CSV table of C-alpha atoms in Angstrom, one decimal:
chain,number,residue,atom,x,y,z
A,1,UNK,CA,39.0,103.5,101.3
A,2,UNK,CA,39.3,104.0,97.5
A,3,UNK,CA,42.9,105.4,98.1
A,4,UNK,CA,43.9,102.4,100.1
A,5,UNK,CA,42.4,100.2,97.2
A,6,UNK,CA,44.4,102.1,94.7
A,7,UNK,CA,47.6,101.8,96.6
A,8,UNK,CA,47.1,98.1,96.9
A,9,UNK,CA,46.5,97.7,93.3
A,10,UNK,CA,49.4,99.8,92.4
A,11,UNK,CA,51.7,97.6,94.8
A,12,UNK,CA,50.4,94.5,93.2
A,13,UNK,CA,51.2,95.9,89.8
A,14,UNK,CA,54.7,96.8,90.8
A,15,UNK,CA,55.3,93.4,92.4
A,16,UNK,CA,54.1,91.7,89.2
A,17,UNK,CA,56.3,93.6,87.1
A,18,UNK,CA,59.3,92.9,89.4
A,19,UNK,CA,58.4,89.3,89.4
A,20,UNK,CA,58.2,89.2,85.5
A,21,UNK,CA,61.6,91.0,85.3
A,22,UNK,CA,63.3,88.7,87.9
A,23,UNK,CA,62.0,85.6,86.1
A,24,UNK,CA,63.3,87.1,82.6
A,25,UNK,CA,66.7,87.6,84.1
A,26,UNK,CA,66.8,84.3,85.8
A,27,UNK,CA,65.7,82.6,82.6
A,28,UNK,CA,68.3,84.4,80.5
A,29,UNK,CA,71.1,83.6,83.0
A,30,UNK,CA,70.1,80.0,83.2
A,31,UNK,CA,69.2,79.0,79.8
A,32,UNK,CA,71.3,81.3,77.6
A,33,UNK,CA,74.7,82.6,77.1
A,34,UNK,CA,74.8,86.0,75.5
A,35,UNK,CA,77.8,88.2,74.2
A,36,UNK,CA,78.5,91.0,71.8
A,37,UNK,CA,82.1,90.1,71.4
A,38,UNK,CA,81.3,88.5,68.1
A,39,UNK,CA,81.7,89.0,64.4
A,40,UNK,CA,81.0,87.7,60.9
A,41,UNK,CA,84.1,85.7,59.9
A,42,UNK,CA,85.4,83.5,57.2
A,43,UNK,CA,88.4,82.0,55.8
A,44,UNK,CA,90.5,84.5,54.2
A,45,UNK,CA,92.0,83.6,50.9
A,46,UNK,CA,95.3,85.2,50.2
A,47,UNK,CA,96.2,85.7,46.6
A,48,UNK,CA,99.9,85.9,46.0
A,49,UNK,CA,102.4,85.8,43.0
A,50,UNK,CA,104.1,82.5,42.7
A,51,UNK,CA,107.3,84.2,41.5
A,52,UNK,CA,108.9,87.6,41.7
A,53,UNK,CA,109.0,89.9,38.9
A,54,UNK,CA,106.9,92.7,37.1
A,55,UNK,CA,103.0,92.4,37.4
A,56,UNK,CA,102.1,92.7,33.6
A,57,UNK,CA,98.4,92.2,34.3
A,58,UNK,CA,95.8,92.0,36.9
A,59,UNK,CA,92.2,91.7,35.6
A,60,UNK,CA,90.1,91.5,38.7
A,61,UNK,CA,88.7,94.0,41.2
A,62,UNK,CA,86.8,93.9,44.5
A,63,UNK,CA,83.5,92.3,44.1
A,64,UNK,CA,84.4,89.9,41.3
A,65,UNK,CA,83.6,86.3,41.9
A,66,UNK,CA,86.4,83.9,40.8
A,67,UNK,CA,86.4,80.2,40.4
A,68,UNK,CA,89.2,78.0,41.7
A,69,UNK,CA,92.4,77.8,39.4
A,70,UNK,CA,91.1,80.6,37.2
A,71,UNK,CA,93.8,82.9,35.9
A,72,UNK,CA,93.4,86.6,37.4
A,73,UNK,CA,96.7,88.0,36.3
A,74,UNK,CA,100.4,87.4,35.1
A,75,UNK,CA,103.9,88.2,36.2
A,76,UNK,CA,106.9,88.5,34.1
A,77,UNK,CA,110.2,87.3,35.8
A,78,UNK,CA,113.5,85.7,35.2
A,79,UNK,CA,113.2,82.1,33.9
A,80,UNK,CA,115.7,79.3,34.8
A,81,UNK,CA,117.3,80.0,31.4
A,82,UNK,CA,118.0,83.5,32.2
A,83,UNK,CA,115.3,84.8,29.8
A,84,UNK,CA,112.0,86.6,30.8
A,85,UNK,CA,109.3,84.1,31.6
A,86,UNK,CA,105.5,84.8,32.0
A,87,UNK,CA,103.7,83.1,34.9
A,88,UNK,CA,100.0,83.0,35.6
A,89,UNK,CA,98.6,84.1,39.0
A,90,UNK,CA,95.5,81.7,39.7
A,91,UNK,CA,92.8,81.7,42.4
A,92,UNK,CA,93.6,79.1,45.1
A,93,UNK,CA,89.8,78.6,45.9
A,94,UNK,CA,86.5,79.7,44.9
A,95,UNK,CA,85.9,83.1,46.3
A,96,UNK,CA,84.9,86.7,46.0
A,97,UNK,CA,87.7,89.4,45.8
A,98,UNK,CA,87.4,91.9,48.6
A,99,UNK,CA,90.6,94.0,48.4
A,100,UNK,CA,93.3,94.3,46.0
A,101,UNK,CA,96.7,96.0,46.3
A,102,UNK,CA,98.0,95.2,42.9
A,103,UNK,CA,99.8,97.8,40.7
A,104,UNK,CA,100.2,96.8,37.1
A,105,UNK,CA,103.7,97.0,35.8
A,106,UNK,CA,105.1,97.2,39.5
A,107,UNK,CA,107.3,94.8,41.2
A,108,UNK,CA,105.9,92.0,43.2
A,109,UNK,CA,107.8,89.5,45.6
A,110,UNK,CA,107.2,85.8,45.4
A,111,UNK,CA,104.5,85.0,47.9
A,112,UNK,CA,103.6,88.6,48.7
A,113,UNK,CA,99.8,88.9,48.9
A,114,UNK,CA,98.4,91.1,46.1
A,115,UNK,CA,94.7,90.5,46.7
A,116,UNK,CA,92.4,89.0,49.3
A,117,UNK,CA,89.1,87.1,48.9
A,118,UNK,CA,86.5,85.2,51.0
A,119,UNK,CA,84.0,82.5,50.0
A,120,UNK,CA,80.7,84.5,50.8
A,121,UNK,CA,78.8,81.3,50.8
A,122,UNK,CA,80.8,79.9,53.7
A,123,UNK,CA,80.8,82.7,56.2
A,124,UNK,CA,80.4,82.0,59.9
A,125,UNK,CA,80.4,83.7,63.2
A,126,UNK,CA,83.3,83.9,65.7
A,127,UNK,CA,82.0,84.6,69.2
A,128,UNK,CA,84.4,85.0,72.1
A,129,UNK,CA,82.8,83.5,75.1
A,130,UNK,CA,84.1,84.3,78.5
A,131,UNK,CA,85.5,81.2,80.2
A,132,UNK,CA,83.2,81.5,83.2
A,133,UNK,CA,80.2,81.2,80.9
A,134,UNK,CA,81.3,78.1,79.0
A,135,UNK,CA,79.8,75.6,81.4
A,136,UNK,CA,76.9,74.0,79.6
A,137,UNK,CA,78.0,75.3,76.1
A,138,UNK,CA,78.2,72.5,73.7
A,139,UNK,CA,78.4,71.7,69.9
A,140,UNK,CA,75.1,71.6,68.2
A,141,UNK,CA,73.4,74.0,70.4
A,142,UNK,CA,71.0,76.5,68.5
A,143,UNK,CA,72.1,80.2,68.4
A,144,UNK,CA,70.3,83.5,67.7
A,145,UNK,CA,72.5,85.8,65.8
A,146,UNK,CA,71.7,89.6,65.6
A,147,UNK,CA,73.6,91.5,63.2
A,148,UNK,CA,74.2,95.2,64.3
A,149,UNK,CA,73.8,96.3,60.6
A,150,UNK,CA,70.3,94.8,60.3
A,151,UNK,CA,68.1,96.0,63.3
A,152,UNK,CA,65.2,93.6,64.5
A,153,UNK,CA,66.4,90.8,62.4
A,154,UNK,CA,67.7,87.5,63.7
A,155,UNK,CA,69.8,84.8,61.9
A,156,UNK,CA,69.6,81.2,62.9
A,157,UNK,CA,72.9,79.5,63.9
A,158,UNK,CA,74.4,76.5,65.5
A,159,UNK,CA,77.6,75.9,67.5
A,160,UNK,CA,80.0,74.1,65.2
A,161,UNK,CA,83.2,74.2,67.2
A,162,UNK,CA,84.5,75.2,70.5
A,163,UNK,CA,88.0,76.6,70.5
A,164,UNK,CA,90.8,74.4,72.2
A,165,UNK,CA,92.7,77.5,73.5
A,166,UNK,CA,91.8,80.9,74.6
A,167,UNK,CA,92.2,83.9,72.2
A,168,UNK,CA,95.1,85.3,74.2
A,169,UNK,CA,97.1,82.2,73.5
A,170,UNK,CA,97.7,83.5,70.0
A,171,UNK,CA,98.6,87.0,71.1
A,172,UNK,CA,101.9,88.3,70.0
A,173,UNK,CA,102.4,89.7,73.4
A,174,UNK,CA,102.6,87.3,76.3
A,175,UNK,CA,99.9,87.6,79.0
A,176,UNK,CA,102.2,86.6,81.8
A,177,UNK,CA,104.6,89.1,83.6
A,178,UNK,CA,107.8,88.6,85.5
A,179,UNK,CA,106.9,90.4,88.7
A,180,UNK,CA,104.6,89.1,91.8
A,181,UNK,CA,101.8,91.7,91.0
A,182,UNK,CA,99.8,89.1,89.1
A,183,UNK,CA,96.3,90.0,88.2
A,184,UNK,CA,93.9,87.4,87.0
A,185,UNK,CA,92.0,88.3,83.9
A,186,UNK,CA,89.0,86.5,82.7
A,187,UNK,CA,89.9,84.9,79.4
A,188,UNK,CA,87.7,84.3,76.3
A,189,UNK,CA,87.4,81.2,74.1
A,190,UNK,CA,86.6,81.5,70.4
A,191,UNK,CA,83.3,79.6,69.5
A,192,UNK,CA,82.6,79.1,65.9
A,193,UNK,CA,78.9,79.3,64.9
A,194,UNK,CA,77.6,78.0,61.6
A,195,UNK,CA,74.9,80.1,60.0
A,196,UNK,CA,71.9,78.8,58.4
A,197,UNK,CA,72.1,78.3,54.6
A,198,UNK,CA,68.8,80.1,54.5
A,199,UNK,CA,70.1,83.4,55.8
A,200,UNK,CA,68.5,86.1,53.9
A,201,UNK,CA,70.9,89.1,54.9
A,202,UNK,CA,74.0,90.1,52.8
A,203,UNK,CA,76.5,89.7,55.6
A,204,UNK,CA,80.1,90.4,55.1
A,205,UNK,CA,83.2,89.6,57.1
A,206,UNK,CA,84.0,91.8,59.9
A,207,UNK,CA,80.3,92.9,60.5
A,208,UNK,CA,79.7,93.1,64.4
A,209,UNK,CA,77.0,90.7,65.8
A,210,UNK,CA,75.5,89.7,69.1
A,211,UNK,CA,74.9,86.0,69.8
A,212,UNK,CA,72.6,84.2,72.2
A,213,UNK,CA,73.4,80.5,72.8
A,214,UNK,CA,70.4,78.1,73.8
A,215,UNK,CA,72.1,75.9,76.4
A,216,UNK,CA,68.9,73.8,76.8
């Protein structure tokens, strides 16, 4: 009798666990959209010389915060009168230098990037959502953002914009082919997620994240 009671108890426990797991998966599938095809992103600022010539100075390095229109270097090129002319290289927007490829006294072409920067106070998340999961996803919905580099930590986000074209639309190579052997591939749509201004983590562009969108 005690053995039968024990078996019944174990059966009830297993059924309860299975029911909780089934409810959890149903709740996740119904009320949330989750993907790990996402990363910290931002508007990349390309810093280039306005004229061709010799890079006579470049006084910034990675990590430096620079204000808009501040001079960060100079180029000596040929002026309209045929004489050497010095031109300042200025910062297009407020930002933090993240990479430089400037060589002082080297030649630079007009418009050729010599450094890159980001506004670290205006970072966001780009999440690529499968087209089959977009139903019910709307601007303004809350998002949980899990940064791979910071375990057990969640950032608050909000959907700011849903892309108007799939990611493959901007691919260099066309997705279509010229034969009859067509294979349909599920496309992804980029979704821009605004991060809370109260974020406490030092996130940087390119970091991998996982997002969970609250559909309701």
